[in-house]
Amino acid sequence: MTSNFDFSSYLSSANLLPPRLNANSKEVNDNPQFEVTVLSGGYTNFTARVTFPEPIPLATASSSTRTYESVILKHAPPHLATDSNIPMSVARQVTEARALELITGAPIQFDQDNPVGGVVESVKAVKDVLDRYPVIQVPAVIHYDTEKNVLLLEDLGDLKGVADVLADAALEDPTAKSALQELATQLGSFLAEFYQASSMLPAELYLVNSARDALNGAPGIDEKEKEELAKSVEASLADSQMKARQQAEKVALGIVDSDLIQTDDEENPCLGMVDFWPGNVLVNPDWNKCGLIDWEYFGMSDEASELGMFLAHIHITKFKPSTSPGGQERLGKFMSALFQAYSRHSPSKARSKGFQRRFLISHGRELFNGIGMHKDLGAKGSQNVMEAAVRSLRAAGTSSDEINLEALWEESDESGGIWLSNILSSLGFLVPET
């Protein structure tokens, strides 16, 4: 993706880099040299990696002693990065900055007029989950430029999207199998504990007050408008999840010949990525490092919807013409290991009917969305994804009591029913014998 944001000019003028010294240790006017590489794969923001010839300190970093060999710059334009005709609020970058502060343990500012109770302990619990899984890494915020809408982030290294790596025909080394299974297990365990810890954090307190805190630094916003914007965040928390669910059900109603789909009562909200897909999960070649990136949609979610969305994009990758039979097998085994680990930490939740139905709706909805997103499916792949999406929404039924997993596979397995059944059984679905 070509960026229309000049990262080099920004970095040279933003007073982030230390001055260069001459042979007499006297300051000269120009900044250290650096190399900018625009990164591809993002839809929402323009992103670049900045590499320095030698490690340097950064003027705005919280630790004055730390040096950086490279950093990541993310610019949020007032539109979708891949389509300037689709407007987007730059407030998404506030969301990402606050999310990363929460997860990595940076100090969180709360409104003094609101009681915090056990919130501080809950924030610590989220950070403790990350500390328990050193394989899982989340980039720390180095600097947030609210005027230019630029985030300066820690660089996790040259990692690649997990789905692309699993599908790559070059990954046939038997020694890698145990390593990728272990990483999948670590990721599944982390997700279960992360969702549990974040569910204890009052989202309205964290998100609303962090929005107020961020608006304090925004130019041209008076106190009245700041409070109105904060209240709009608060109101959105009450209905955002319901609207997402209603949208999913409208999709289902357009495909599935059934009565009005009812919502479930047992939803357990938590904080999550909201757009959790394999593009947010990066791995290194040795399968001992997993980076979770792009938290700009962080907010109210639920575990079933997050996991259903993630599986949908793995499912789509299975149907790509470029994915070898070995790649299809690796994708399935990775998800089975991930879900098995998740289910061990949350067995009752994963087996509940409400969880399973929300999972199926999210999975089906995202399969539909992914057809337009993944341009390399081809006609046959797109047809298979469409069939899999219809089956998932049919399986969700009209209510939690009407789930019909047999709808996931019919006479033909073109849409991967058997492959999917092995994965779902790992999550705790009672899959009927075929």
CSV table of C-alpha atoms in Angstrom, one decimal:
chain,number,residue,atom,x,y,z
A,1,MET,CA,0.0,0.0,0.0
A,2,THR,CA,1.3,3.4,-1.0
A,3,SER,CA,1.2,6.0,1.8
A,4,ASN,CA,0.4,9.7,1.1
A,5,PHE,CA,1.8,10.6,4.5
A,6,ASP,CA,5.4,11.8,4.4
A,7,PHE,CA,6.9,9.8,7.4
A,8,SER,CA,10.4,11.1,6.7
A,9,SER,CA,9.4,14.7,6.9
A,10,TYR,CA,7.3,14.1,9.9
A,11,LEU,CA,10.1,12.4,11.8
A,12,SER,CA,12.6,15.1,10.9
A,13,SER,CA,10.4,17.9,12.2
A,14,ALA,CA,8.7,16.4,15.2
A,15,ASN,CA,11.6,16.8,17.7
A,16,LEU,CA,11.5,13.1,18.5
A,17,LEU,CA,15.1,12.3,17.5
A,18,PRO,CA,18.2,13.4,19.5
A,19,PRO,CA,20.5,15.8,17.9
A,20,ARG,CA,23.7,14.5,16.2
A,21,LEU,CA,27.0,15.3,17.7
A,22,ASN,CA,30.2,16.1,15.8
A,23,ALA,CA,33.7,14.9,16.6
A,24,ASN,CA,34.0,17.5,19.4
A,25,SER,CA,30.7,16.2,21.0
A,26,LYS,CA,29.1,19.5,20.0
A,27,GLU,CA,25.5,19.5,18.8
A,28,VAL,CA,24.9,19.9,15.1
A,29,ASN,CA,21.6,20.8,13.5
A,30,ASP,CA,20.6,17.7,11.6
A,31,ASN,CA,19.0,14.6,13.1
A,32,PRO,CA,20.4,11.1,12.9
A,33,GLN,CA,20.0,9.3,9.7
A,34,PHE,CA,17.1,6.8,9.4
A,35,GLU,CA,15.4,4.6,6.8
A,36,VAL,CA,11.6,4.5,6.3
A,37,THR,CA,9.9,1.4,5.0
A,38,VAL,CA,6.1,1.7,4.4
A,39,LEU,CA,4.4,-1.5,5.6
A,40,SER,CA,1.6,-3.2,3.7
A,41,GLY,CA,-1.4,-5.1,5.0
A,42,GLY,CA,-3.2,-2.4,6.9
A,43,TYR,CA,-6.6,-1.2,5.9
A,44,THR,CA,-7.2,1.6,8.4
A,45,ASN,CA,-4.0,3.5,8.9
A,46,PHE,CA,-0.7,4.2,7.1
A,47,THR,CA,2.1,2.4,8.8
A,48,ALA,CA,5.9,2.5,8.5
A,49,ARG,CA,9.0,1.0,10.1
A,50,VAL,CA,11.8,3.5,10.9
A,51,THR,CA,15.2,1.9,11.2
A,52,PHE,CA,18.2,3.7,12.6
A,53,PRO,CA,21.9,2.9,11.8
A,54,GLU,CA,22.6,2.4,15.5
A,55,PRO,CA,20.4,2.3,18.6
A,56,ILE,CA,19.3,5.8,19.7
A,57,PRO,CA,17.3,7.3,22.6
A,58,LEU,CA,14.0,9.1,21.7
A,59,ALA,CA,13.2,12.4,23.3
A,60,THR,CA,9.6,11.5,24.3
A,61,ALA,CA,10.2,7.9,25.5
A,62,SER,CA,9.2,7.4,29.1
A,63,SER,CA,12.5,5.7,29.8
A,64,SER,CA,15.4,8.1,29.1
A,65,THR,CA,17.9,5.2,29.2
A,66,ARG,CA,16.2,3.0,26.6
A,67,THR,CA,17.5,3.0,23.0
A,68,TYR,CA,15.8,1.9,19.9
A,69,GLU,CA,17.1,0.3,16.7
A,70,SER,CA,13.7,0.7,15.0
A,71,VAL,CA,10.2,2.0,15.8
A,72,ILE,CA,6.8,1.8,14.1
A,73,LEU,CA,4.9,4.9,13.1
A,74,LYS,CA,1.2,4.8,12.5
A,75,HIS,CA,-0.7,7.8,10.9
A,76,ALA,CA,-4.5,7.9,11.1
A,77,PRO,CA,-5.9,9.9,8.2
A,78,PRO,CA,-9.6,11.1,8.5
A,79,HIS,CA,-10.6,8.3,6.1
A,80,LEU,CA,-9.9,4.7,5.5
A,81,ALA,CA,-6.2,4.3,4.4
A,82,THR,CA,-7.1,2.1,1.5
A,83,ASP,CA,-10.0,4.3,0.3
A,84,SER,CA,-10.0,8.0,0.8
A,85,ASN,CA,-13.7,8.1,-0.1
A,86,ILE,CA,-14.6,6.3,3.1
A,87,PRO,CA,-14.4,8.8,6.0
A,88,MET,CA,-13.2,7.6,9.4
A,89,SER,CA,-12.8,9.4,12.7
A,90,VAL,CA,-9.2,9.9,13.8
A,91,ALA,CA,-10.4,9.1,17.4
A,92,ARG,CA,-9.6,5.5,16.6
A,93,GLN,CA,-6.0,6.4,17.4
A,94,VAL,CA,-7.0,7.6,20.9
A,95,THR,CA,-8.6,4.2,21.4
A,96,GLU,CA,-5.5,2.3,20.4
A,97,ALA,CA,-3.2,4.5,22.5
A,98,ARG,CA,-5.4,3.9,25.6
A,99,ALA,CA,-5.8,0.2,24.9
A,100,LEU,CA,-2.1,-0.3,24.7
A,101,GLU,CA,-1.6,1.7,27.9
A,102,LEU,CA,-4.0,-0.5,29.7
A,103,ILE,CA,-2.6,-3.8,28.4
A,104,THR,CA,1.1,-2.9,28.8
A,105,GLY,CA,0.6,-1.5,32.3
A,106,ALA,CA,1.1,2.2,31.7
A,107,PRO,CA,-0.6,4.6,34.3
A,108,ILE,CA,-4.3,5.1,33.7
A,109,GLN,CA,-5.9,8.4,34.7
A,110,PHE,CA,-9.4,8.2,36.1
A,111,ASP,CA,-11.9,11.0,36.7
A,112,GLN,CA,-11.8,11.9,40.4
A,113,ASP,CA,-15.5,12.4,40.4
A,114,ASN,CA,-16.1,8.7,39.7
A,115,PRO,CA,-15.4,6.0,42.3
A,116,VAL,CA,-12.8,3.5,41.1
A,117,GLY,CA,-13.2,0.8,43.7
A,118,GLY,CA,-11.4,-2.2,42.5
A,119,VAL,CA,-10.5,-0.8,39.1
A,120,VAL,CA,-6.8,-0.3,39.8
A,121,GLU,CA,-6.6,-4.0,40.8
A,122,SER,CA,-8.5,-5.0,37.6
A,123,VAL,CA,-6.1,-3.0,35.5
A,124,LYS,CA,-3.2,-4.7,37.2
A,125,ALA,CA,-4.9,-8.1,36.5
A,126,VAL,CA,-4.9,-7.4,32.7
A,127,LYS,CA,-1.2,-6.6,32.8
A,128,ASP,CA,-0.5,-9.7,34.9
A,129,VAL,CA,-2.0,-11.9,32.1
A,130,LEU,CA,0.4,-10.5,29.6
A,131,ASP,CA,3.3,-11.0,32.0
A,132,ARG,CA,2.4,-14.7,32.4
A,133,TYR,CA,2.8,-15.3,28.7
A,134,PRO,CA,6.1,-13.9,27.5
A,135,VAL,CA,5.6,-15.4,24.1
A,136,ILE,CA,2.7,-13.0,23.6
A,137,GLN,CA,3.8,-9.5,23.0
A,138,VAL,CA,1.9,-6.2,22.6
A,139,PRO,CA,3.7,-3.0,21.4
A,140,ALA,CA,4.2,-0.2,24.0
A,141,VAL,CA,3.3,3.4,23.1
A,142,ILE,CA,6.4,5.5,22.9
A,143,HIS,CA,4.7,8.7,21.9
A,144,TYR,CA,1.3,9.9,20.8
A,145,ASP,CA,1.1,13.0,18.6
A,146,THR,CA,-2.6,14.1,19.0
A,147,GLU,CA,-2.1,17.1,16.6
A,148,LYS,CA,-0.7,15.1,13.7
A,149,ASN,CA,-2.5,11.8,14.6
A,150,VAL,CA,0.6,9.8,14.7
A,151,LEU,CA,1.5,6.9,17.1
A,152,LEU,CA,5.1,6.0,17.7
A,153,LEU,CA,5.2,2.4,18.8
A,154,GLU,CA,7.7,-0.2,19.9
A,155,ASP,CA,8.7,-2.4,17.0
A,156,LEU,CA,8.1,-6.1,17.7
A,157,GLY,CA,10.3,-7.1,14.8
A,158,ASP,CA,9.9,-8.6,11.4
A,159,LEU,CA,6.9,-10.7,12.0
A,160,LYS,CA,4.3,-12.1,9.5
A,161,GLY,CA,0.6,-12.7,9.7
A,162,VAL,CA,-0.2,-16.1,11.2
A,163,ALA,CA,-2.6,-17.3,8.5
A,164,ASP,CA,-0.2,-16.5,5.7
A,165,VAL,CA,2.7,-18.3,7.5
A,166,LEU,CA,0.5,-21.4,8.2
A,167,ALA,CA,-0.7,-21.5,4.6
A,168,ASP,CA,2.8,-21.1,3.1
A,169,ALA,CA,3.8,-24.3,1.2
A,170,ALA,CA,7.4,-23.6,2.3
A,171,LEU,CA,6.5,-24.5,5.9
A,172,GLU,CA,6.9,-28.2,5.6
A,173,ASP,CA,9.6,-28.6,8.3
A,174,PRO,CA,8.4,-31.3,10.7
A,175,THR,CA,10.3,-29.7,13.6
A,176,ALA,CA,8.1,-26.6,13.3
A,177,LYS,CA,4.9,-28.6,14.0
A,178,SER,CA,5.5,-28.8,17.8
A,179,ALA,CA,6.6,-25.2,18.0
A,180,LEU,CA,3.5,-23.9,16.2
A,181,GLN,CA,1.2,-26.1,18.3
A,182,GLU,CA,2.8,-24.7,21.5
A,183,LEU,CA,2.4,-21.2,20.3
A,184,ALA,CA,-1.3,-21.9,19.5
A,185,THR,CA,-1.7,-23.3,23.0
A,186,GLN,CA,-0.1,-20.2,24.5
A,187,LEU,CA,-2.3,-17.9,22.5
A,188,GLY,CA,-5.5,-19.8,23.4
A,189,SER,CA,-4.7,-19.7,27.1
A,190,PHE,CA,-3.7,-16.0,26.9
A,191,LEU,CA,-7.0,-15.1,25.2
A,192,ALA,CA,-9.1,-16.9,27.8
A,193,GLU,CA,-7.3,-15.2,30.7
A,194,PHE,CA,-7.3,-11.8,29.0
A,195,TYR,CA,-11.0,-11.9,28.4
A,196,GLN,CA,-11.7,-12.9,31.9
A,197,ALA,CA,-9.4,-10.2,33.4
A,198,SER,CA,-10.9,-7.5,31.1
A,199,SER,CA,-14.5,-8.5,32.0
A,200,MET,CA,-13.7,-7.4,35.6
A,201,LEU,CA,-12.8,-3.9,34.4
A,202,PRO,CA,-15.8,-1.5,34.3
A,203,ALA,CA,-15.6,-0.6,30.6
A,204,GLU,CA,-17.7,2.5,31.1
A,205,LEU,CA,-15.3,3.8,33.7
A,206,TYR,CA,-12.1,3.0,31.7
A,207,LEU,CA,-13.3,4.0,28.2
A,208,VAL,CA,-15.3,7.1,29.2
A,209,ASN,CA,-12.7,8.6,31.5
A,210,SER,CA,-9.8,7.8,29.1
A,211,ALA,CA,-11.8,9.6,26.4
A,212,ARG,CA,-12.1,12.6,28.7
A,213,ASP,CA,-8.4,12.4,29.4
A,214,ALA,CA,-7.5,12.3,25.7
A,215,LEU,CA,-9.9,15.1,24.9
A,216,ASN,CA,-8.1,17.4,27.4
A,217,GLY,CA,-5.1,17.5,25.0
A,218,ALA,CA,-7.2,17.9,21.8
A,219,PRO,CA,-7.0,21.5,20.3
A,220,GLY,CA,-10.2,23.5,19.7
A,221,ILE,CA,-12.5,21.6,22.0
A,222,ASP,CA,-14.2,23.4,24.9
A,223,GLU,CA,-15.4,21.9,28.2
A,224,LYS,CA,-19.0,21.6,26.9
A,225,GLU,CA,-18.1,19.8,23.7
A,226,LYS,CA,-15.7,17.6,25.6
A,227,GLU,CA,-18.4,16.5,27.9
A,228,GLU,CA,-20.8,15.9,25.1
A,229,LEU,CA,-18.3,13.7,23.3
A,230,ALA,CA,-17.5,11.8,26.4
A,231,LYS,CA,-21.2,11.2,26.9
A,232,SER,CA,-21.5,9.9,23.4
A,233,VAL,CA,-18.8,7.3,24.2
A,234,GLU,CA,-20.8,6.4,27.3
A,235,ALA,CA,-24.0,6.0,25.3
A,236,SER,CA,-22.3,3.9,22.7
A,237,LEU,CA,-21.2,1.4,25.3
A,238,ALA,CA,-24.8,0.6,26.1
A,239,ASP,CA,-25.9,-0.3,22.6
A,240,SER,CA,-22.8,-1.0,20.5
A,241,GLN,CA,-22.8,-4.7,21.2
A,242,MET,CA,-26.6,-5.0,20.6
A,243,LYS,CA,-26.3,-3.1,17.3
A,244,ALA,CA,-23.5,-5.4,16.2
A,245,ARG,CA,-25.6,-8.5,17.0
A,246,GLN,CA,-28.7,-7.0,15.3
A,247,GLN,CA,-26.6,-6.4,12.2
A,248,ALA,CA,-25.4,-9.9,12.2
A,249,GLU,CA,-28.9,-11.2,12.5
A,250,LYS,CA,-30.1,-9.1,9.6
A,251,VAL,CA,-27.4,-10.7,7.5
A,252,ALA,CA,-28.7,-14.1,8.6
A,253,LEU,CA,-32.3,-13.2,7.8
A,254,GLY,CA,-31.3,-12.3,4.3
A,255,ILE,CA,-29.9,-15.7,3.8
A,256,VAL,CA,-31.7,-18.1,6.2
A,257,ASP,CA,-35.4,-18.8,5.7
A,258,SER,CA,-36.4,-18.7,9.4
A,259,ASP,CA,-38.4,-16.7,11.9
A,260,LEU,CA,-37.0,-13.7,13.7
A,261,ILE,CA,-33.8,-14.6,15.4
A,262,GLN,CA,-33.9,-13.9,19.1
A,263,THR,CA,-30.9,-12.5,21.1
A,264,ASP,CA,-29.5,-14.5,24.0
A,265,ASP,CA,-29.6,-13.5,27.7
A,266,GLU,CA,-26.4,-15.0,28.9
A,267,GLU,CA,-23.9,-12.7,27.2
A,268,ASN,CA,-20.8,-11.9,29.3
A,269,PRO,CA,-19.2,-8.8,27.8
A,270,CYS,CA,-15.5,-8.2,28.0
A,271,LEU,CA,-13.0,-5.8,26.4
A,272,GLY,CA,-11.5,-7.1,23.1
A,273,MET,CA,-10.0,-6.1,19.8
A,274,VAL,CA,-13.5,-6.2,18.2
A,275,ASP,CA,-11.9,-6.8,14.8
A,276,PHE,CA,-9.9,-9.8,15.9
A,277,TRP,CA,-8.6,-11.4,12.8
A,278,PRO,CA,-5.3,-13.2,11.8
A,279,GLY,CA,-3.9,-9.9,10.4
A,280,ASN,CA,-3.6,-8.7,14.0
A,281,VAL,CA,-1.7,-11.8,15.0
A,282,LEU,CA,2.0,-11.9,13.9
A,283,VAL,CA,4.5,-14.6,14.4
A,284,ASN,CA,8.2,-15.1,13.8
A,285,PRO,CA,9.8,-18.0,11.8
A,286,ASP,CA,10.8,-19.9,15.0
A,287,TRP,CA,7.2,-19.8,16.4
A,288,ASN,CA,8.4,-18.5,19.7
A,289,LYS,CA,7.1,-15.0,19.4
A,290,CYS,CA,3.5,-13.8,18.8
A,291,GLY,CA,2.7,-10.1,18.4
A,292,LEU,CA,-0.8,-8.7,18.8
A,293,ILE,CA,-1.1,-5.4,16.9
A,294,ASP,CA,-3.7,-2.9,15.7
A,295,TRP,CA,-6.0,-2.2,18.7
A,296,GLU,CA,-7.8,0.8,17.2
A,297,TYR,CA,-11.2,-0.8,17.6
A,298,PHE,CA,-10.6,-1.9,21.2
A,299,GLY,CA,-13.8,-1.8,23.2
A,300,MET,CA,-16.9,-3.8,24.3
A,301,SER,CA,-17.1,-7.2,22.8
A,302,ASP,CA,-17.7,-10.8,23.8
A,303,GLU,CA,-15.4,-13.8,23.6
A,304,ALA,CA,-17.6,-15.8,21.3
A,305,SER,CA,-17.8,-13.1,18.7
A,306,GLU,CA,-14.0,-12.5,18.9
A,307,LEU,CA,-13.2,-16.1,18.4
A,308,GLY,CA,-15.8,-16.7,15.7
A,309,MET,CA,-14.4,-13.8,13.7
A,310,PHE,CA,-10.9,-15.0,14.0
A,311,LEU,CA,-11.8,-18.5,12.8
A,312,ALA,CA,-13.7,-17.1,9.8
A,313,HIS,CA,-10.5,-15.6,8.3
A,314,ILE,CA,-8.6,-18.8,9.0
A,315,HIS,CA,-11.5,-20.6,7.3
A,316,ILE,CA,-11.2,-18.2,4.3
A,317,THR,CA,-7.5,-18.9,4.0
A,318,LYS,CA,-8.2,-22.6,3.7
A,319,PHE,CA,-10.1,-21.9,0.5
A,320,LYS,CA,-7.5,-19.8,-1.2
A,321,PRO,CA,-6.0,-21.5,-4.3
A,322,SER,CA,-2.5,-20.7,-3.1
A,323,THR,CA,-3.1,-22.7,0.2
A,324,SER,CA,-1.6,-26.2,-0.2
A,325,PRO,CA,-3.2,-29.3,1.4
A,326,GLY,CA,-0.4,-29.2,4.0
A,327,GLY,CA,-1.3,-25.6,4.7
A,328,GLN,CA,-5.0,-26.5,5.1
A,329,GLU,CA,-4.0,-29.1,7.7
A,330,ARG,CA,-1.7,-26.7,9.6
A,331,LEU,CA,-4.5,-24.1,9.7
A,332,GLY,CA,-6.9,-26.7,11.2
A,333,LYS,CA,-4.4,-28.0,13.7
A,334,PHE,CA,-3.4,-24.5,14.8
A,335,MET,CA,-7.0,-23.6,15.5
A,336,SER,CA,-7.7,-26.9,17.2
A,337,ALA,CA,-4.8,-26.3,19.6
A,338,LEU,CA,-5.8,-22.7,20.2
A,339,PHE,CA,-9.4,-23.6,21.0
A,340,GLN,CA,-8.5,-26.6,23.1
A,341,ALA,CA,-6.4,-24.4,25.3
A,342,TYR,CA,-9.1,-21.7,25.5
A,343,SER,CA,-11.7,-24.3,26.4
A,344,ARG,CA,-9.5,-25.7,29.2
A,345,HIS,CA,-9.5,-22.3,30.8
A,346,SER,CA,-13.2,-21.6,30.2
A,347,PRO,CA,-14.9,-25.0,29.8
A,348,SER,CA,-18.4,-24.1,30.9
A,349,LYS,CA,-18.5,-20.8,28.9
A,350,ALA,CA,-17.3,-22.5,25.7
A,351,ARG,CA,-19.9,-25.2,26.0
A,352,SER,CA,-22.9,-22.9,26.7
A,353,LYS,CA,-25.5,-22.6,24.0
A,354,GLY,CA,-25.4,-18.8,24.0
A,355,PHE,CA,-21.7,-18.8,23.5
A,356,GLN,CA,-21.9,-21.3,20.7
A,357,ARG,CA,-24.7,-19.4,18.9
A,358,ARG,CA,-22.9,-16.0,19.1
A,359,PHE,CA,-19.8,-17.8,17.8
A,360,LEU,CA,-21.6,-19.2,14.8
A,361,ILE,CA,-23.3,-15.9,14.0
A,362,SER,CA,-20.0,-14.0,14.2
A,363,HIS,CA,-18.3,-16.8,12.1
A,364,GLY,CA,-20.9,-16.7,9.4
A,365,ARG,CA,-21.1,-12.9,9.3
A,366,GLU,CA,-17.4,-12.5,8.9
A,367,LEU,CA,-17.2,-15.1,6.2
A,368,PHE,CA,-19.5,-13.0,4.2
A,369,ASN,CA,-17.5,-9.8,4.9
A,370,GLY,CA,-14.3,-11.6,4.0
A,371,ILE,CA,-15.3,-12.4,0.4
A,372,GLY,CA,-14.8,-8.8,-0.5
A,373,MET,CA,-11.8,-8.4,1.7
A,374,HIS,CA,-9.7,-11.3,0.4
A,375,LYS,CA,-9.2,-10.6,-3.3
A,376,ASP,CA,-7.2,-13.8,-4.0
A,377,LEU,CA,-10.0,-16.3,-3.4
A,378,GLY,CA,-11.0,-16.8,-7.0
A,379,ALA,CA,-14.5,-17.8,-8.1
A,380,LYS,CA,-14.4,-21.3,-6.6
A,381,GLY,CA,-13.0,-20.1,-3.3
A,382,SER,CA,-15.6,-17.3,-3.1
A,383,GLN,CA,-18.3,-19.8,-3.7
A,384,ASN,CA,-17.0,-22.1,-1.0
A,385,VAL,CA,-16.8,-19.3,1.5
A,386,MET,CA,-20.4,-18.2,0.7
A,387,GLU,CA,-21.6,-21.8,1.3
A,388,ALA,CA,-19.7,-22.0,4.6
A,389,ALA,CA,-21.2,-18.7,5.7
A,390,VAL,CA,-24.7,-19.8,4.9
A,391,ARG,CA,-24.2,-23.1,6.8
A,392,SER,CA,-22.8,-21.3,9.9
A,393,LEU,CA,-25.8,-19.0,10.1
A,394,ARG,CA,-28.2,-21.8,9.5
A,395,ALA,CA,-26.5,-23.7,12.3
A,396,ALA,CA,-27.0,-20.8,14.7
A,397,GLY,CA,-30.8,-21.3,14.4
A,398,THR,CA,-33.5,-19.0,15.6
A,399,SER,CA,-32.4,-19.0,19.3
A,400,SER,CA,-29.9,-20.7,21.6
A,401,ASP,CA,-32.3,-23.7,21.9
A,402,GLU,CA,-32.4,-24.1,18.1
A,403,ILE,CA,-28.7,-24.6,17.3
A,404,ASN,CA,-28.3,-27.2,14.6
A,405,LEU,CA,-24.7,-28.2,14.1
A,406,GLU,CA,-25.6,-30.7,11.5
A,407,ALA,CA,-26.3,-27.8,9.2
A,408,LEU,CA,-22.5,-27.1,9.1
A,409,TRP,CA,-21.9,-30.1,6.7
A,410,GLU,CA,-24.1,-31.6,4.1
A,411,GLU,CA,-23.4,-34.2,1.4
A,412,SER,CA,-20.5,-32.4,-0.1
A,413,ASP,CA,-17.5,-31.2,2.0
A,414,GLU,CA,-16.5,-28.5,-0.5
A,415,SER,CA,-17.0,-25.9,2.2
A,416,GLY,CA,-14.8,-27.7,4.7
A,417,GLY,CA,-17.4,-29.3,7.1
A,418,ILE,CA,-15.2,-32.1,8.4
A,419,TRP,CA,-12.2,-29.7,8.8
A,420,LEU,CA,-14.5,-27.3,10.7
A,421,SER,CA,-16.0,-30.1,12.9
A,422,ASN,CA,-12.6,-31.1,14.2
A,423,ILE,CA,-11.9,-27.5,15.2
A,424,LEU,CA,-15.3,-26.9,16.9
A,425,SER,CA,-15.0,-30.1,18.8
A,426,SER,CA,-11.8,-28.7,20.3
A,427,LEU,CA,-13.7,-25.7,21.5
A,428,GLY,CA,-16.3,-27.9,23.3
A,429,PHE,CA,-19.1,-28.0,20.6
A,430,LEU,CA,-20.9,-31.4,20.7
A,431,VAL,CA,-20.3,-32.2,17.1
A,432,PRO,CA,-22.5,-35.0,15.7
A,433,GLU,CA,-20.8,-38.0,14.1
A,434,THR,CA,-20.7,-37.8,10.3
